[in-house]
PDB file of C-alpha atoms in Angstrom:
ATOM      1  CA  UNK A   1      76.529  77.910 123.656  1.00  0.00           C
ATOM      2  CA  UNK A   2      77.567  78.324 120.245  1.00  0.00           C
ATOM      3  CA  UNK A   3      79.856  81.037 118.568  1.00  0.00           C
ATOM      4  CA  UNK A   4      78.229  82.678 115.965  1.00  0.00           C
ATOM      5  CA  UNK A   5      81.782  84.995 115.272  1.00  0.00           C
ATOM      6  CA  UNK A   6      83.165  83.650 111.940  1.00  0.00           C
ATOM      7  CA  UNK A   7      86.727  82.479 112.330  1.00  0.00           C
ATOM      8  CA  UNK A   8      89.542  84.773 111.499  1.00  0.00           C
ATOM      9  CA  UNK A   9      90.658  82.243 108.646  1.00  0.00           C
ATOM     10  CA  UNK A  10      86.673  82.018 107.309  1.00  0.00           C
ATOM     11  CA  UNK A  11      86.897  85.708 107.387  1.00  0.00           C
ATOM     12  CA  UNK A  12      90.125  86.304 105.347  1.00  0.00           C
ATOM     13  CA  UNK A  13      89.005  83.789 102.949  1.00  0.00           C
ATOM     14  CA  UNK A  14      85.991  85.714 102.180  1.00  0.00           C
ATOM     15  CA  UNK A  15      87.688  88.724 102.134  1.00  0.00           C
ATOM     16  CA  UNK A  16      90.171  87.112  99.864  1.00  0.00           C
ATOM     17  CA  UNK A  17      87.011  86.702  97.256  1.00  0.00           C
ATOM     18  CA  UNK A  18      85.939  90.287  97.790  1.00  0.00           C
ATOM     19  CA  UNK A  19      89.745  91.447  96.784  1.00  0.00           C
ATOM     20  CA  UNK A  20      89.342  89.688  93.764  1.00  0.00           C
ATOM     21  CA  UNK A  21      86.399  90.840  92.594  1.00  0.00           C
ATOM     22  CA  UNK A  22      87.736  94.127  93.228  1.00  0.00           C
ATOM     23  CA  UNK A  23      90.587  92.931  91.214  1.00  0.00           C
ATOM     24  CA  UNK A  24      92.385  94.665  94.345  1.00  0.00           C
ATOM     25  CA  UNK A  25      95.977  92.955  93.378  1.00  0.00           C
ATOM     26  CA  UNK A  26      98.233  93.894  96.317  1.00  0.00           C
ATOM     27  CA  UNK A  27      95.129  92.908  98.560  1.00  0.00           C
ATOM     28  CA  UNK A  28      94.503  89.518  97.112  1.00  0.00           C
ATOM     29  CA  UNK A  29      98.227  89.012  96.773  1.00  0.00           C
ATOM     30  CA  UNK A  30      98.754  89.959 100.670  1.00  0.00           C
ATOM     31  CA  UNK A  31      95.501  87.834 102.128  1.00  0.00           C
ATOM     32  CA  UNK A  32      96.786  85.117  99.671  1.00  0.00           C
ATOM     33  CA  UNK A  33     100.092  84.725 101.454  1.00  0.00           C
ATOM     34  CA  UNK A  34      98.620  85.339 104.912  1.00  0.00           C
ATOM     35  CA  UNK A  35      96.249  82.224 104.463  1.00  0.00           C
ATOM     36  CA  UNK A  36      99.439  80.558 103.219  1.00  0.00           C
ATOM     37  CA  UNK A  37     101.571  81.404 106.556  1.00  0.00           C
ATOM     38  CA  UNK A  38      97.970  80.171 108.282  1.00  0.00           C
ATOM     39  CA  UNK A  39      98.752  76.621 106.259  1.00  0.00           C
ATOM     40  CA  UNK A  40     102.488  76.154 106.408  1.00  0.00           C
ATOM     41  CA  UNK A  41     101.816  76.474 110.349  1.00  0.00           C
ATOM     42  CA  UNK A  42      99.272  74.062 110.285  1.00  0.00           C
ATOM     43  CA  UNK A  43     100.960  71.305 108.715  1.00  0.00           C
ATOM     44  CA  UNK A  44     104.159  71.864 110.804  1.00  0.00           C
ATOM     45  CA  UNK A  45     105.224  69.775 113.000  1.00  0.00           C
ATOM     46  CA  UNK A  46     104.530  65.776 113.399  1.00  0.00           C
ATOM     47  CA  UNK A  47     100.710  66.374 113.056  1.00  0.00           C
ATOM     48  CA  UNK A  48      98.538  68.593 110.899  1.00  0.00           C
ATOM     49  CA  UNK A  49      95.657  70.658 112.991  1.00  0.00           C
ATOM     50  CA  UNK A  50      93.759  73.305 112.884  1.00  0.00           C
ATOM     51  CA  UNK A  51      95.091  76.776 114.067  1.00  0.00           C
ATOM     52  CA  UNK A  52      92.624  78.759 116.656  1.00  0.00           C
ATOM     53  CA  UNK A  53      92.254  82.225 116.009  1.00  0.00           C
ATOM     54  CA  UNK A  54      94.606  83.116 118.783  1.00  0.00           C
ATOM     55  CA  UNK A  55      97.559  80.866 117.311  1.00  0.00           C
ATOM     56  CA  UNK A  56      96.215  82.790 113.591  1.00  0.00           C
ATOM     57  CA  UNK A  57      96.659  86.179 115.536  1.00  0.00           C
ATOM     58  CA  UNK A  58     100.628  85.098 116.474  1.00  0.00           C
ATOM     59  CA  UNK A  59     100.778  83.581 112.847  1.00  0.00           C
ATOM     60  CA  UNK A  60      99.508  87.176 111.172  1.00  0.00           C
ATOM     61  CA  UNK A  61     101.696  89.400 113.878  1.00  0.00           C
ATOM     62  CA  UNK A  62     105.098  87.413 112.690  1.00  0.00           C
ATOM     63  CA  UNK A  63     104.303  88.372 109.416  1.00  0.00           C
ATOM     64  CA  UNK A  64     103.719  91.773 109.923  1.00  0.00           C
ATOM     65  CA  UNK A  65     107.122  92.103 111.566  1.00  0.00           C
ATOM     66  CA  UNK A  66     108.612  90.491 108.712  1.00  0.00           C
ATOM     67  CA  UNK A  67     107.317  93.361 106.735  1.00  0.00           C
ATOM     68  CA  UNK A  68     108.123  96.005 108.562  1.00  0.00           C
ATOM     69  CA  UNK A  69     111.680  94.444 108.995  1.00  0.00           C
ATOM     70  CA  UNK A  70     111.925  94.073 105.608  1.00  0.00           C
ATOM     71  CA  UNK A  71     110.865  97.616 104.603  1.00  0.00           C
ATOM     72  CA  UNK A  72     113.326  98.997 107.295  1.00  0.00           C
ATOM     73  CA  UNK A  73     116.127  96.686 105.017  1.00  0.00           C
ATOM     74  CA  UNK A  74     114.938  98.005 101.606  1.00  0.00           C
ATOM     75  CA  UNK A  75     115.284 101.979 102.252  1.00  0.00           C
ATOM     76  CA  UNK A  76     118.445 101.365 104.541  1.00  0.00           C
ATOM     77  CA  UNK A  77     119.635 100.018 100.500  1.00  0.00           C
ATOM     78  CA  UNK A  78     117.808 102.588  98.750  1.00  0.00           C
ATOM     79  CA  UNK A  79     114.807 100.681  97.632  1.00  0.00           C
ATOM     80  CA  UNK A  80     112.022 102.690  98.164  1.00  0.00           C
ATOM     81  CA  UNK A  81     109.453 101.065  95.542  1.00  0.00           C
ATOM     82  CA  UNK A  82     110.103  97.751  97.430  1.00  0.00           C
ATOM     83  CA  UNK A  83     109.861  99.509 100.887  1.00  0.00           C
ATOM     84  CA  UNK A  84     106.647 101.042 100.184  1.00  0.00           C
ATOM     85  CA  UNK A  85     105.005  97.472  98.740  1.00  0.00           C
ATOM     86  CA  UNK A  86     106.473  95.796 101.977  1.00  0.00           C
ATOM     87  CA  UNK A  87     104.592  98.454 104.270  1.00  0.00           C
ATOM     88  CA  UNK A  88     101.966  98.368 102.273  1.00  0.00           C
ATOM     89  CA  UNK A  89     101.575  94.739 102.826  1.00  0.00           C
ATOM     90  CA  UNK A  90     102.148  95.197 106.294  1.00  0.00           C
ATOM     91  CA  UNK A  91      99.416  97.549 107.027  1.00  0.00           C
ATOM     92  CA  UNK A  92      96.956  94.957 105.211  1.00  0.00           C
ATOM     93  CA  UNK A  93      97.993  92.159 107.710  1.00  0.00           C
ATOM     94  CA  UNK A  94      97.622  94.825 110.518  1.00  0.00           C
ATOM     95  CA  UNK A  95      94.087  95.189 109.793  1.00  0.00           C
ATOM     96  CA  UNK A  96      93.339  91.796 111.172  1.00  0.00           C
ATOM     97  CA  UNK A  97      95.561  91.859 114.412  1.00  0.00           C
ATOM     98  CA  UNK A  98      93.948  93.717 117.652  1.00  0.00           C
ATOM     99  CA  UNK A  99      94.623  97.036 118.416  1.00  0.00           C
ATOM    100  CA  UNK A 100      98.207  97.626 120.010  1.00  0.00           C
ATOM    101  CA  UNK A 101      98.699  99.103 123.161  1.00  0.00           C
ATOM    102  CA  UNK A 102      99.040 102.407 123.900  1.00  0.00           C
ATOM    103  CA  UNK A 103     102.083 103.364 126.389  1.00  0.00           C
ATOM    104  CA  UNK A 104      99.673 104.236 128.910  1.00  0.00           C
ATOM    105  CA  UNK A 105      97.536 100.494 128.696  1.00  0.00           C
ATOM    106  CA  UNK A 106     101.090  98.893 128.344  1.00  0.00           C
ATOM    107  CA  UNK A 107     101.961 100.153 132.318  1.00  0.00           C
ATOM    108  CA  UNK A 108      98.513  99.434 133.327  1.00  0.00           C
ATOM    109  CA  UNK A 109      98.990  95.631 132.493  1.00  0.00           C
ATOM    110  CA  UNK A 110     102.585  95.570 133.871  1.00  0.00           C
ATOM    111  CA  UNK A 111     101.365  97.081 137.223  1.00  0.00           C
ATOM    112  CA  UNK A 112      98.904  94.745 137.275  1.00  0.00           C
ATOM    113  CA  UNK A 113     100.978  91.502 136.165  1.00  0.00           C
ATOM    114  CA  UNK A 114     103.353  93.230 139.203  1.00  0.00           C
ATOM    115  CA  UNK A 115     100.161  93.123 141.724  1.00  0.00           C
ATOM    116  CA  UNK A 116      99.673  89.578 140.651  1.00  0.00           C
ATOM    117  CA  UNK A 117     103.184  88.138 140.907  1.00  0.00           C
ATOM    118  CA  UNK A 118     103.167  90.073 144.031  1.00  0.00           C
ATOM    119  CA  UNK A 119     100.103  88.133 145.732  1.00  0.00           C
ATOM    120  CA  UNK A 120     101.547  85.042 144.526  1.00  0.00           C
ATOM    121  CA  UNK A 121     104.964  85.138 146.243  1.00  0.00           C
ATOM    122  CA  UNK A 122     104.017  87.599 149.076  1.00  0.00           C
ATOM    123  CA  UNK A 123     106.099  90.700 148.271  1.00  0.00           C
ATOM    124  CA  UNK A 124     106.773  93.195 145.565  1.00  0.00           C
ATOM    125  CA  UNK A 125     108.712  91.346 142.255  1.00  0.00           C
ATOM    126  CA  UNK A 126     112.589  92.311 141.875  1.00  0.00           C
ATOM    127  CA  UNK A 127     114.215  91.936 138.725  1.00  0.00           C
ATOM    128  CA  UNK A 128     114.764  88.341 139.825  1.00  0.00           C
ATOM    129  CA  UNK A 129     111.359  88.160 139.580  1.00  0.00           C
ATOM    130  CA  UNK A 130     111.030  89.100 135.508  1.00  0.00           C
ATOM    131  CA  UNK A 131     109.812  86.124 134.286  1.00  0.00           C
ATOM    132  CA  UNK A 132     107.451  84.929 135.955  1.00  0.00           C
ATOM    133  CA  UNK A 133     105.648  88.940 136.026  1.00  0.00           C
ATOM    134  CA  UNK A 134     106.388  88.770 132.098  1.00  0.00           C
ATOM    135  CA  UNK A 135     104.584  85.674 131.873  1.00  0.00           C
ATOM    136  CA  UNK A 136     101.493  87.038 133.937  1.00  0.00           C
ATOM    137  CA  UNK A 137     101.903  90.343 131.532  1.00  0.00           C
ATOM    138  CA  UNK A 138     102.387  88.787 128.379  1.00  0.00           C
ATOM    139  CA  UNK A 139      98.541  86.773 129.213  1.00  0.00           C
ATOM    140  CA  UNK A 140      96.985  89.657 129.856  1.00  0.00           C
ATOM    141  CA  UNK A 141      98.409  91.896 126.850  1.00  0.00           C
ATOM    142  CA  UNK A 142      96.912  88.972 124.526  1.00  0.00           C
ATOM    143  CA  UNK A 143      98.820  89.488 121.553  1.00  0.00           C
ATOM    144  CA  UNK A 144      98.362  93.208 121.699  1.00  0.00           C
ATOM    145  CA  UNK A 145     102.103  94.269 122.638  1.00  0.00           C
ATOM    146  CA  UNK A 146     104.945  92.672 120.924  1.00  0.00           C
ATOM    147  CA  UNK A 147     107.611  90.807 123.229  1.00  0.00           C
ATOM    148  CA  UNK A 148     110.381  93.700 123.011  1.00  0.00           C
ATOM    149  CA  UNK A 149     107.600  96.591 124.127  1.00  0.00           C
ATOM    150  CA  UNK A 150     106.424  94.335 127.229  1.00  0.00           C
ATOM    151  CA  UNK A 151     109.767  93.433 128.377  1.00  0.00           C
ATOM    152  CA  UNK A 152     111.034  96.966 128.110  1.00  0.00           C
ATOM    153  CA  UNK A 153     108.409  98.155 129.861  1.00  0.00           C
ATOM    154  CA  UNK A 154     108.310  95.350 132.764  1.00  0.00           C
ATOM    155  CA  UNK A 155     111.816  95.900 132.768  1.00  0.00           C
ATOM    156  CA  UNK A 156     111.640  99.942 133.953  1.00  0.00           C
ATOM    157  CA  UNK A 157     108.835  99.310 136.350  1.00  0.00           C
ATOM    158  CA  UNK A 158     110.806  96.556 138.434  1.00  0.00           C
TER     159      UNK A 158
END
């Protein structure tokens, strides 16, 4: 069975050339660094490899929290011009990372990472129980809920 999908790095590289032909500056600038933070991962470490799109997804996420962190930093200091470039920026990486969760999807996977634990040890998960129900929770959210939202919300429903 093959994959037929393009990769998510094949795909930013071609969008990279269609930026540029649009002479789209923030855009090429943005997918530029992107595929950078893509190759700085790769060759960390004791051995260069090849990211999968999953480990590109976690790659492009961290980045968009660094812009929205960043923003948050610049009008807290009055910078608005550099605030608005930084979200900017950030809502180009966002374009390639899956849809977030909505509050409603976010309990359905904790109840069901809860279920799960449950089975496993043979009653319902305490708080004791956290991390091994966040670890169940945070496979099934697949990248689509940052760390803080799942844990706040496995958190309440313990």
């Amino acid at each position: 069975m093959t994959d037929t999908t393009p990769s998510l790095k094949s795909t930013l590289r071609a969008d990279l050339t269609a930026a540029m032909k649009d002479k789209d500056k923030l855009r090429t600038a943005t997918i530029r660094m992107m595929l950078s933070a893509i190759q700085t991962e790769e060759v960390a470490g004791k051995e260069a490899r090849e990211l999968s799109d999953e480990d590109i997804l976690k790659v492009l996420a961290r980045e968009s929290k660094k812009r929205g962190e960043a923003a948050e930093v610049y009008t807290e200091n009055g910078r608005g011009e550099l605030a608005a470039k930084e979200h900017a920026e950030g809502r180009i990486i966002d374009e390639y990372l899956p849809t977030p969760l909505t509050d409603a999807e976010l309990v359905d996977v904790v109840d069901t990472a809860i279920g799960q634990v449950a089975e496993e040890i043979g009653e319902r998960p305490g708080p004791k129980n956290m991390g091994l129900v966040m670890k169940v929770a945070t496979a099934i959210a697949a990248g689509k809920a940052d760390g803080k939202r799942l844990s706040a919300a496995v958190r309440s429903r313990l």
